[in-house]
PDB file of C-alpha atoms in Angstrom:
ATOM      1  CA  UNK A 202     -21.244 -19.440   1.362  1.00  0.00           C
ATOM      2  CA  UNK A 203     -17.077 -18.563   1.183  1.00  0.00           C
ATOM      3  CA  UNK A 204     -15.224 -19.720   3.305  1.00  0.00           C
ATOM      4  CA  UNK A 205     -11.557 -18.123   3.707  1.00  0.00           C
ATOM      5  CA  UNK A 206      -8.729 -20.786   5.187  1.00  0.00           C
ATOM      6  CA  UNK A 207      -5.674 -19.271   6.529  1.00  0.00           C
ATOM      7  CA  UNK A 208      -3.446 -22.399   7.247  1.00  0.00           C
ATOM      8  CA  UNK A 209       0.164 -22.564   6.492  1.00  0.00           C
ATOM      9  CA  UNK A 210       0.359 -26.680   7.378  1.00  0.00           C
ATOM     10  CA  UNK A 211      -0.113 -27.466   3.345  1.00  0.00           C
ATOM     11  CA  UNK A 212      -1.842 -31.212   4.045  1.00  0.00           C
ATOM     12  CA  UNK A 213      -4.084 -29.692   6.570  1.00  0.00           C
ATOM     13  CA  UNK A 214      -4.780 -26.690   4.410  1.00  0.00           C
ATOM     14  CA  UNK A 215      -5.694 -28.541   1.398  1.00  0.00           C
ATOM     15  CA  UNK A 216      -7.389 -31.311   3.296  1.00  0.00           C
ATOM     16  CA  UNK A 217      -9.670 -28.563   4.935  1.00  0.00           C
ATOM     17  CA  UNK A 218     -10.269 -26.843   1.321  1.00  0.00           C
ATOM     18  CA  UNK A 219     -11.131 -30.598  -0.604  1.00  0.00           C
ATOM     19  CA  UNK A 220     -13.235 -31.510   2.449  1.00  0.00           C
ATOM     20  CA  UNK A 221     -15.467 -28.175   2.521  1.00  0.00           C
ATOM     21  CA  UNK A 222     -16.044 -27.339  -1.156  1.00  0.00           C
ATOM     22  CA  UNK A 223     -17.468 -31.399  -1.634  1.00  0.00           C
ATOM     23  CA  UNK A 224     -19.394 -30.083   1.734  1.00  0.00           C
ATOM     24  CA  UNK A 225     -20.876 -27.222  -0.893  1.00  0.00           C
ATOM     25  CA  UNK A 226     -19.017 -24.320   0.081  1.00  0.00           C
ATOM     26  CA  UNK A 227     -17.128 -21.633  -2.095  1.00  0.00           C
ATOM     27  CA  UNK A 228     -13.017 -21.878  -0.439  1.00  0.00           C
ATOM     28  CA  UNK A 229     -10.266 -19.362  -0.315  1.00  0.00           C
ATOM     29  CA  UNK A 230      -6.780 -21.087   0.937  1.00  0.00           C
ATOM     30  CA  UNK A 231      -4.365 -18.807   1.978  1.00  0.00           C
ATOM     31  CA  UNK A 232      -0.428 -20.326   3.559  1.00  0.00           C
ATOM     32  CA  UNK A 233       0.598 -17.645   5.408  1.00  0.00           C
ATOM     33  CA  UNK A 234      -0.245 -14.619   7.840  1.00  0.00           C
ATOM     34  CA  UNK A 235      -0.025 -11.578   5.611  1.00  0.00           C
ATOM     35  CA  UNK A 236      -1.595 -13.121   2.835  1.00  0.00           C
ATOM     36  CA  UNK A 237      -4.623 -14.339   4.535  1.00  0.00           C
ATOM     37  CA  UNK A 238      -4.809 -10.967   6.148  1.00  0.00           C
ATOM     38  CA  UNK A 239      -5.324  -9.040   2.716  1.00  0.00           C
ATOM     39  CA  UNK A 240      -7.718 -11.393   1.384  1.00  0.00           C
ATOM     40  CA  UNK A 241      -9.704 -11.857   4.941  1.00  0.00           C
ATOM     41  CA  UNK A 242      -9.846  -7.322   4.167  1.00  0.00           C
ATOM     42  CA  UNK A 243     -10.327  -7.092   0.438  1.00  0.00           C
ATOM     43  CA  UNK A 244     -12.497  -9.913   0.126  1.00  0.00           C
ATOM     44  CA  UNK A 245     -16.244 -11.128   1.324  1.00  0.00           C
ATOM     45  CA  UNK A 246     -16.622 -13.955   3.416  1.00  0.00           C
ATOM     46  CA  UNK A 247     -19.435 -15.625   5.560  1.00  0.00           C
ATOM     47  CA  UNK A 248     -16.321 -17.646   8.087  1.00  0.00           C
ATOM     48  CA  UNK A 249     -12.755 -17.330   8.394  1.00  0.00           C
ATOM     49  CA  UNK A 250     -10.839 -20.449   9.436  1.00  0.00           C
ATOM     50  CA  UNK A 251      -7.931 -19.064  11.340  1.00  0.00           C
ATOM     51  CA  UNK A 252      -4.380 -21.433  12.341  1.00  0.00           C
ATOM     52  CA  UNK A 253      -2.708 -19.583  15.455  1.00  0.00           C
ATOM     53  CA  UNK A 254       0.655 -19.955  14.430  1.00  0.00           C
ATOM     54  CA  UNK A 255       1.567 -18.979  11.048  1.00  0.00           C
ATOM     55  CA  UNK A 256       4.432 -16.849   9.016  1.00  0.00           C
ATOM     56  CA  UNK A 257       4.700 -13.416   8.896  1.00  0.00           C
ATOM     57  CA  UNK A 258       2.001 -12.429  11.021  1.00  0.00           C
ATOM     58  CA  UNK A 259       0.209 -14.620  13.171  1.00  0.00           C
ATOM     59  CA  UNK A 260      -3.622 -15.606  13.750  1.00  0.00           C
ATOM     60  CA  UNK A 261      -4.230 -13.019  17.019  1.00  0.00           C
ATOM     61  CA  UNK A 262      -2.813 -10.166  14.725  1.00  0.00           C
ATOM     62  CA  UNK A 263      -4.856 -11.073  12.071  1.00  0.00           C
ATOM     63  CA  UNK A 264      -7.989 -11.292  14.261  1.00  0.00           C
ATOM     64  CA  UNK A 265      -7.322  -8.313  15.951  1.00  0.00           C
ATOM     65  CA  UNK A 266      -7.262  -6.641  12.368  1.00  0.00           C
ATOM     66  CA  UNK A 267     -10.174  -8.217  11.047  1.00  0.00           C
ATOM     67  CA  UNK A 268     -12.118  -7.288  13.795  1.00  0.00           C
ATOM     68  CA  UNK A 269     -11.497  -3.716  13.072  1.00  0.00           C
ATOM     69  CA  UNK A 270     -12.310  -3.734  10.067  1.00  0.00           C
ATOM     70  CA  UNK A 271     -15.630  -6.553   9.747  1.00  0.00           C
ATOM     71  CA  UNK A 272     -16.592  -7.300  13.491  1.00  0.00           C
ATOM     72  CA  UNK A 273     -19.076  -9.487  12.321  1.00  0.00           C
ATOM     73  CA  UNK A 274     -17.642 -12.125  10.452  1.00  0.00           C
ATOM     74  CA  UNK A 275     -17.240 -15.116  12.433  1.00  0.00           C
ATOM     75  CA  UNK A 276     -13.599 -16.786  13.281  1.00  0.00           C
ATOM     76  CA  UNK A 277     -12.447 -19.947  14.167  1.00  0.00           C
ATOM     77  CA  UNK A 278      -9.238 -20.463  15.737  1.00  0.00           C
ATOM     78  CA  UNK A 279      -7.715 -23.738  14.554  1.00  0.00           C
ATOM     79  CA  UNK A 280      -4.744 -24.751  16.639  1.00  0.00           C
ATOM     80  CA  UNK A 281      -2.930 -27.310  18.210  1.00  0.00           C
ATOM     81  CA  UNK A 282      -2.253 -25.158  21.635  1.00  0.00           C
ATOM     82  CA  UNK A 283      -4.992 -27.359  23.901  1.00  0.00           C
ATOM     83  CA  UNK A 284      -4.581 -25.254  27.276  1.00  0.00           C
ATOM     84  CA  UNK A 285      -7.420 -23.889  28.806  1.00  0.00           C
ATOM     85  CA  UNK A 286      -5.850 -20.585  29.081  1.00  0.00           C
ATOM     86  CA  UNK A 287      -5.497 -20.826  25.528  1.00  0.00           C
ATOM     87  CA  UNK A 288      -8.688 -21.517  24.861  1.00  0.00           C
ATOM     88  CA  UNK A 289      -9.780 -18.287  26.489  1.00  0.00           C
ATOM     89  CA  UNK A 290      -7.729 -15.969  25.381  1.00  0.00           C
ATOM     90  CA  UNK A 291      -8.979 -17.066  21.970  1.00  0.00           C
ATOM     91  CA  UNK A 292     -12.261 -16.730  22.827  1.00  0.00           C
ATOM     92  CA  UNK A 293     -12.091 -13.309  24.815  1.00  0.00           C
ATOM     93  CA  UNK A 294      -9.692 -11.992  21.980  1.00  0.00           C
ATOM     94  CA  UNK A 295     -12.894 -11.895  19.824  1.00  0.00           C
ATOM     95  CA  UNK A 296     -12.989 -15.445  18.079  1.00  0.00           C
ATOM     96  CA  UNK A 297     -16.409 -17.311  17.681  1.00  0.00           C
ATOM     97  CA  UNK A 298     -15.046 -20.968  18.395  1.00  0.00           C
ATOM     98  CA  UNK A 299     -11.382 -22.609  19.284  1.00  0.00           C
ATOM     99  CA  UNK A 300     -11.102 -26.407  17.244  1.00  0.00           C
ATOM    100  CA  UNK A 301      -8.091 -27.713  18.785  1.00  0.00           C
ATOM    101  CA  UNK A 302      -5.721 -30.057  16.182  1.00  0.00           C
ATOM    102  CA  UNK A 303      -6.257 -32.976  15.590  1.00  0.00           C
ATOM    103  CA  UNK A 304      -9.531 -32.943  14.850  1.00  0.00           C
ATOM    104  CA  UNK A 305     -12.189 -34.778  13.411  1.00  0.00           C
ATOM    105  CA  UNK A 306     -13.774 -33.489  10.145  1.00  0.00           C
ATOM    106  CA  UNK A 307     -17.456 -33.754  11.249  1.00  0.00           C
ATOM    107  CA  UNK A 308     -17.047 -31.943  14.252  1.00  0.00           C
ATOM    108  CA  UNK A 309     -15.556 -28.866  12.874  1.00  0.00           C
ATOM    109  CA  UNK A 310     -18.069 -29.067   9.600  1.00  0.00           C
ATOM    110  CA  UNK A 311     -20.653 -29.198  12.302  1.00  0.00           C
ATOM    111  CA  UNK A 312     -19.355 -25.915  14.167  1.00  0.00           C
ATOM    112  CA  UNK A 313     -18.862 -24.504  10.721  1.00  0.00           C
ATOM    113  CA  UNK A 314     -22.728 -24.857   9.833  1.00  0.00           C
ATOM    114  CA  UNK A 315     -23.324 -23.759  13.339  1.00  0.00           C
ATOM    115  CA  UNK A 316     -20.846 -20.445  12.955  1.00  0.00           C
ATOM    116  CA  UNK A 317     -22.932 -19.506   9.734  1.00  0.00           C
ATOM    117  CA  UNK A 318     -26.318 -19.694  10.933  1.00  0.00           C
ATOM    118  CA  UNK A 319     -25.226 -17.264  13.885  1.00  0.00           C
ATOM    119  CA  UNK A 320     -23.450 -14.714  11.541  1.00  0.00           C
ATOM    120  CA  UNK A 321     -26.096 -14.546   9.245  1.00  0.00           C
ATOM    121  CA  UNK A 322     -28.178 -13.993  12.202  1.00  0.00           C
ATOM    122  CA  UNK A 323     -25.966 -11.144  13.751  1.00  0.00           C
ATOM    123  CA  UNK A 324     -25.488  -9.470  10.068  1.00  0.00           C
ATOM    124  CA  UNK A 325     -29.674  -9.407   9.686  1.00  0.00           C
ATOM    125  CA  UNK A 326     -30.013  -7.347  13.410  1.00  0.00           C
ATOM    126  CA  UNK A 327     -26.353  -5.392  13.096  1.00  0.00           C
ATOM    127  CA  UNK A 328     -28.138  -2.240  13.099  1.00  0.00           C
ATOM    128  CA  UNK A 329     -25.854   0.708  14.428  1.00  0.00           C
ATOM    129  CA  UNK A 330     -27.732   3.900  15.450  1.00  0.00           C
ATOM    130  CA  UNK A 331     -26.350   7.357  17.339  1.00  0.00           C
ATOM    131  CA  UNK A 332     -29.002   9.806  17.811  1.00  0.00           C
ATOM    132  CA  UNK A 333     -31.377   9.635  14.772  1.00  0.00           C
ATOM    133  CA  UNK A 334     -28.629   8.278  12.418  1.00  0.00           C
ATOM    134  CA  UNK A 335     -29.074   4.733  11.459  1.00  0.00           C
ATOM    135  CA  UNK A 336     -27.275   2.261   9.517  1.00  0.00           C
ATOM    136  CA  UNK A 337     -28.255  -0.839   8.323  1.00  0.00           C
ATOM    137  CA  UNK A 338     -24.817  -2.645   8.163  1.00  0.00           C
ATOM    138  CA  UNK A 339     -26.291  -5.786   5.828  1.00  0.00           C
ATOM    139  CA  UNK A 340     -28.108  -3.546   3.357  1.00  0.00           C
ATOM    140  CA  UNK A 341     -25.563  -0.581   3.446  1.00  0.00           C
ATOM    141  CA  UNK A 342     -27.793   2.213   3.700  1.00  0.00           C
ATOM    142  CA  UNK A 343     -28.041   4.974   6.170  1.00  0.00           C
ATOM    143  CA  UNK A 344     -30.592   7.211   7.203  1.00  0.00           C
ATOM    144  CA  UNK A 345     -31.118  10.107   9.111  1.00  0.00           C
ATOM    145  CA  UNK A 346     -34.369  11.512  10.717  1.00  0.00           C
ATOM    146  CA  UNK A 347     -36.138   8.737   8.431  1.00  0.00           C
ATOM    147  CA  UNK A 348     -34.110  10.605   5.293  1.00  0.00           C
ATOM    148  CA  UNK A 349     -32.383   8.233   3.106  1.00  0.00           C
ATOM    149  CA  UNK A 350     -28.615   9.385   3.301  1.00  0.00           C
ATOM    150  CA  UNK A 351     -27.125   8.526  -0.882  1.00  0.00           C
ATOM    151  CA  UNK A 352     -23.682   7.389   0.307  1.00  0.00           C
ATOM    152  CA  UNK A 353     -21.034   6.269  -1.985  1.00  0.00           C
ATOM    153  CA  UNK A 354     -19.526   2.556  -0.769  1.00  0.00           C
ATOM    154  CA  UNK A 355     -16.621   4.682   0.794  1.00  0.00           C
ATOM    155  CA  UNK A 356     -18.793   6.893   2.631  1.00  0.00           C
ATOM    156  CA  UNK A 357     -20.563   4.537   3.791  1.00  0.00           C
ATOM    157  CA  UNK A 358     -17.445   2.522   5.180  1.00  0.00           C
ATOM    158  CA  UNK A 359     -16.045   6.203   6.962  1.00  0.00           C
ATOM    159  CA  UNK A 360     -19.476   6.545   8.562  1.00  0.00           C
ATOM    160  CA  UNK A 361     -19.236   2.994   9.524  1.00  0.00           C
ATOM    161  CA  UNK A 362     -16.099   3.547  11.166  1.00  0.00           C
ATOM    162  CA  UNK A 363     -17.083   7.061  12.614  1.00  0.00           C
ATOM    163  CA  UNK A 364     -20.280   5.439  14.236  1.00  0.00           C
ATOM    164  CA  UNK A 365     -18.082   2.376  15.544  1.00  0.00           C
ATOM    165  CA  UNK A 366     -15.784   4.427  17.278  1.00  0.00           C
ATOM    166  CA  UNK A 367     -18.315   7.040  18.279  1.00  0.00           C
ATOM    167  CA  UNK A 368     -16.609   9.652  21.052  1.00  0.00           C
ATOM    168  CA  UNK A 369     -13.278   8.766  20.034  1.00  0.00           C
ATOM    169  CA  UNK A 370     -10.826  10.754  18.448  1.00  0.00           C
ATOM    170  CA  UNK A 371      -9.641   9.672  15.096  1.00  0.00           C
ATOM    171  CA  UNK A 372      -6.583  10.332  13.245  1.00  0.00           C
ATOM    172  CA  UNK A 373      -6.143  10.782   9.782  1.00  0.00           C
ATOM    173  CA  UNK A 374      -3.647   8.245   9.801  1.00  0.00           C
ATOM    174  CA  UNK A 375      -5.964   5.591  11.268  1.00  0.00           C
ATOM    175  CA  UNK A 376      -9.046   6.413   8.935  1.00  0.00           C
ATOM    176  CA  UNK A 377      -7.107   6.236   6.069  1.00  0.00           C
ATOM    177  CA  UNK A 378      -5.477   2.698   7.047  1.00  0.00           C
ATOM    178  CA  UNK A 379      -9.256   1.259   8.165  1.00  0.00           C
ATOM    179  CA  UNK A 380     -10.917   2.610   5.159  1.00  0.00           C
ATOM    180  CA  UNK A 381      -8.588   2.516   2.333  1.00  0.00           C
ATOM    181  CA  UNK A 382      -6.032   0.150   3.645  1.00  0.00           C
ATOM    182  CA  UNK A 383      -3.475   2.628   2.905  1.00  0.00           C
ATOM    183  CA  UNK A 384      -1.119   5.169   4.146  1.00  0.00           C
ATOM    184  CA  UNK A 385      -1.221   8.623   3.341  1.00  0.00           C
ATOM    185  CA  UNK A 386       1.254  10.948   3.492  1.00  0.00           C
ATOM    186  CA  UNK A 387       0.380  13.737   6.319  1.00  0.00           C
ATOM    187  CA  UNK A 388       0.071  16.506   3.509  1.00  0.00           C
ATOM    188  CA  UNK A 389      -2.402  14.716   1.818  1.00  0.00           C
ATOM    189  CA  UNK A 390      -6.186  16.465   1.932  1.00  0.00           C
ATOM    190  CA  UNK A 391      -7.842  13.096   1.211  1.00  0.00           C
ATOM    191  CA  UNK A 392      -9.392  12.775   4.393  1.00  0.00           C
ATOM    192  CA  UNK A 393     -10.373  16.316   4.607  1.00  0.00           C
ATOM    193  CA  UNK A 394     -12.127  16.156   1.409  1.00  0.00           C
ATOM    194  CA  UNK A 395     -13.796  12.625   2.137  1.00  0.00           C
ATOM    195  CA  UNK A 396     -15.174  14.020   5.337  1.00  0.00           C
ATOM    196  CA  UNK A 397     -16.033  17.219   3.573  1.00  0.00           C
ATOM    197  CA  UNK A 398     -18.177  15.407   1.652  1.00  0.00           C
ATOM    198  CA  UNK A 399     -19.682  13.014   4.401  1.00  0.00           C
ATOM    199  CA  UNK A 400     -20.700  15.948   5.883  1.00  0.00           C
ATOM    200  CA  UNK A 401     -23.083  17.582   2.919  1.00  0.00           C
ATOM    201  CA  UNK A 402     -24.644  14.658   3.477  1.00  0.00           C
ATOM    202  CA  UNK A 403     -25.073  13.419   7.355  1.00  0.00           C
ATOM    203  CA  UNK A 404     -24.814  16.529   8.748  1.00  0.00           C
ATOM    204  CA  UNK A 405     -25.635  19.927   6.641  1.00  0.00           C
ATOM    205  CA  UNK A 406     -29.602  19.289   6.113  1.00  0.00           C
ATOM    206  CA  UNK A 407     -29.950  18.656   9.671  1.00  0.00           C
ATOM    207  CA  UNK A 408     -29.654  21.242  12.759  1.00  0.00           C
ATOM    208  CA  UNK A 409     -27.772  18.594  15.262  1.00  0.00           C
ATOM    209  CA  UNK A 410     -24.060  18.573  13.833  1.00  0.00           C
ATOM    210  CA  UNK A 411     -22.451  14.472  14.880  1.00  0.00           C
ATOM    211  CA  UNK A 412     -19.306  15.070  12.630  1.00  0.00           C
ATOM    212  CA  UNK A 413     -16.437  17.098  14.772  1.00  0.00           C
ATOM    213  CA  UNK A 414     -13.095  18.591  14.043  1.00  0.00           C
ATOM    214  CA  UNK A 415     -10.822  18.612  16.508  1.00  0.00           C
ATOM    215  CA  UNK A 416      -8.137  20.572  15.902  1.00  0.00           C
ATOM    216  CA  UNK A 417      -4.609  19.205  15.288  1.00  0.00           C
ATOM    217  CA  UNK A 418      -5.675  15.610  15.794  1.00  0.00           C
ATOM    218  CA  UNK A 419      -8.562  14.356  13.569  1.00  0.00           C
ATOM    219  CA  UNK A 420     -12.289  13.666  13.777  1.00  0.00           C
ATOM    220  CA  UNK A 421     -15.074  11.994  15.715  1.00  0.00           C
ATOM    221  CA  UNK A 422     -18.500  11.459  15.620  1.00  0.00           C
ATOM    222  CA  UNK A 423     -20.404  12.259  18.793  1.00  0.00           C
ATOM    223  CA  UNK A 424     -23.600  13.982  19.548  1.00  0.00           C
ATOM    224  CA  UNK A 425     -21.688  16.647  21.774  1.00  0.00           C
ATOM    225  CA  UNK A 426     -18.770  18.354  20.288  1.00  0.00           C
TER     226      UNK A 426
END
């Protein structure tokens, strides 16, 4: 199991990282906001231990991002803000658990073992389905009609995000931040041709059409047009 830290306190971060790896897990320390951002996006992990107040960008950015991208994954908050109020918003801003500092190590190894029996429940059942499309967000494979649909890991990821969002209208801009964490410039036909090619494949064997143009602002997914 990895574990990704994102704690810029450097005796509680390494504390955190000696304690868990001798408690048999695989750990990823990261000091600061921005960092632990690109790892917690570029990198798999089973938990993400998450400090509220760090440099650069803090934990509910980098929560709200990660949750955008992997809404699985499970998050702890780690923070030394005790209020109740606190403690919800944490919770209703998508976290899994709130560990308030200080804390004791057993307890939050305990919610740690408890945090990745649930995810690996939730990734076994994250099944997403919209008409007879299905994908199997553990395995990575799609179907449609019972049809095997051969996607490419980035095809996969753009019908991911199609599906997650399905009704809504989105930009170029925002698919090409979600699924290659970049930004293209607006003459670019990189999206065009990625959906292009989704399409051959999700849509053109079959006489129900879910992938939609519309004009001048960017594509959704939908069963109506």
């Amino acid at each position: 199991m990895r574990i990704l830290v994102i704690e810029d306190e450097s005796k509680i971060g390494d504390y955190l990282k000696k304690g868990l790896e001798e408690a048999g897990y695989t750990i990823s320390l990261c000091r600061n906001g921005l960092d632990g951002y690109h790892c917690a996006i570029s990198e798999h992990f089973d938990l993400i231990i998450l400090d509220v107040m760090l440099p650069d960008m803090n934990g509910w950015q980098i929560l709200e991002k990660i949750r955008l991208n992997n809404s699985n994954i499970p998050v702890m908050f780690l923070t030394a803000k005790d209020s109740l109020e606190d403690k919800i918003n944490g919770l209703e801003s998508g976290a899994d658990d709130y560990l308030v500092k200080p804390f004791a190590f057993a307890e939050l190894l305990a919610r740690v073992k408890t945090l990745l029996r649930r995810g690996t429940k939730q990734l076994q059942s994250d099944i997403l389905a919209v008409d007879t499309l299905k994908l199997d967000i553990a395995k990575r494979r799609a179907s449609r009609e019972q049809l095997k649909l051969h996607l490419t890991n980035k095809e996969f990821s753009l019908l991911e995000l199609l599906v997650r969002h399905q009704g809504e209208v989105l930009t170029r801009a925002f698919i090409a931040s979600q699924v290659w964490d970049m930004n293209f410039d607006s003459d670019t036909n990189v999206i065009d041709v990625a959906i292009r090619r989704l399409r051959a494949k999700v849509d053109d064997p079959f006489s129900m059409k879910l992938i939609h143009t519309v004009r001048g602002m960017g594509y959704k997914l939908d069963t109506e047009a």
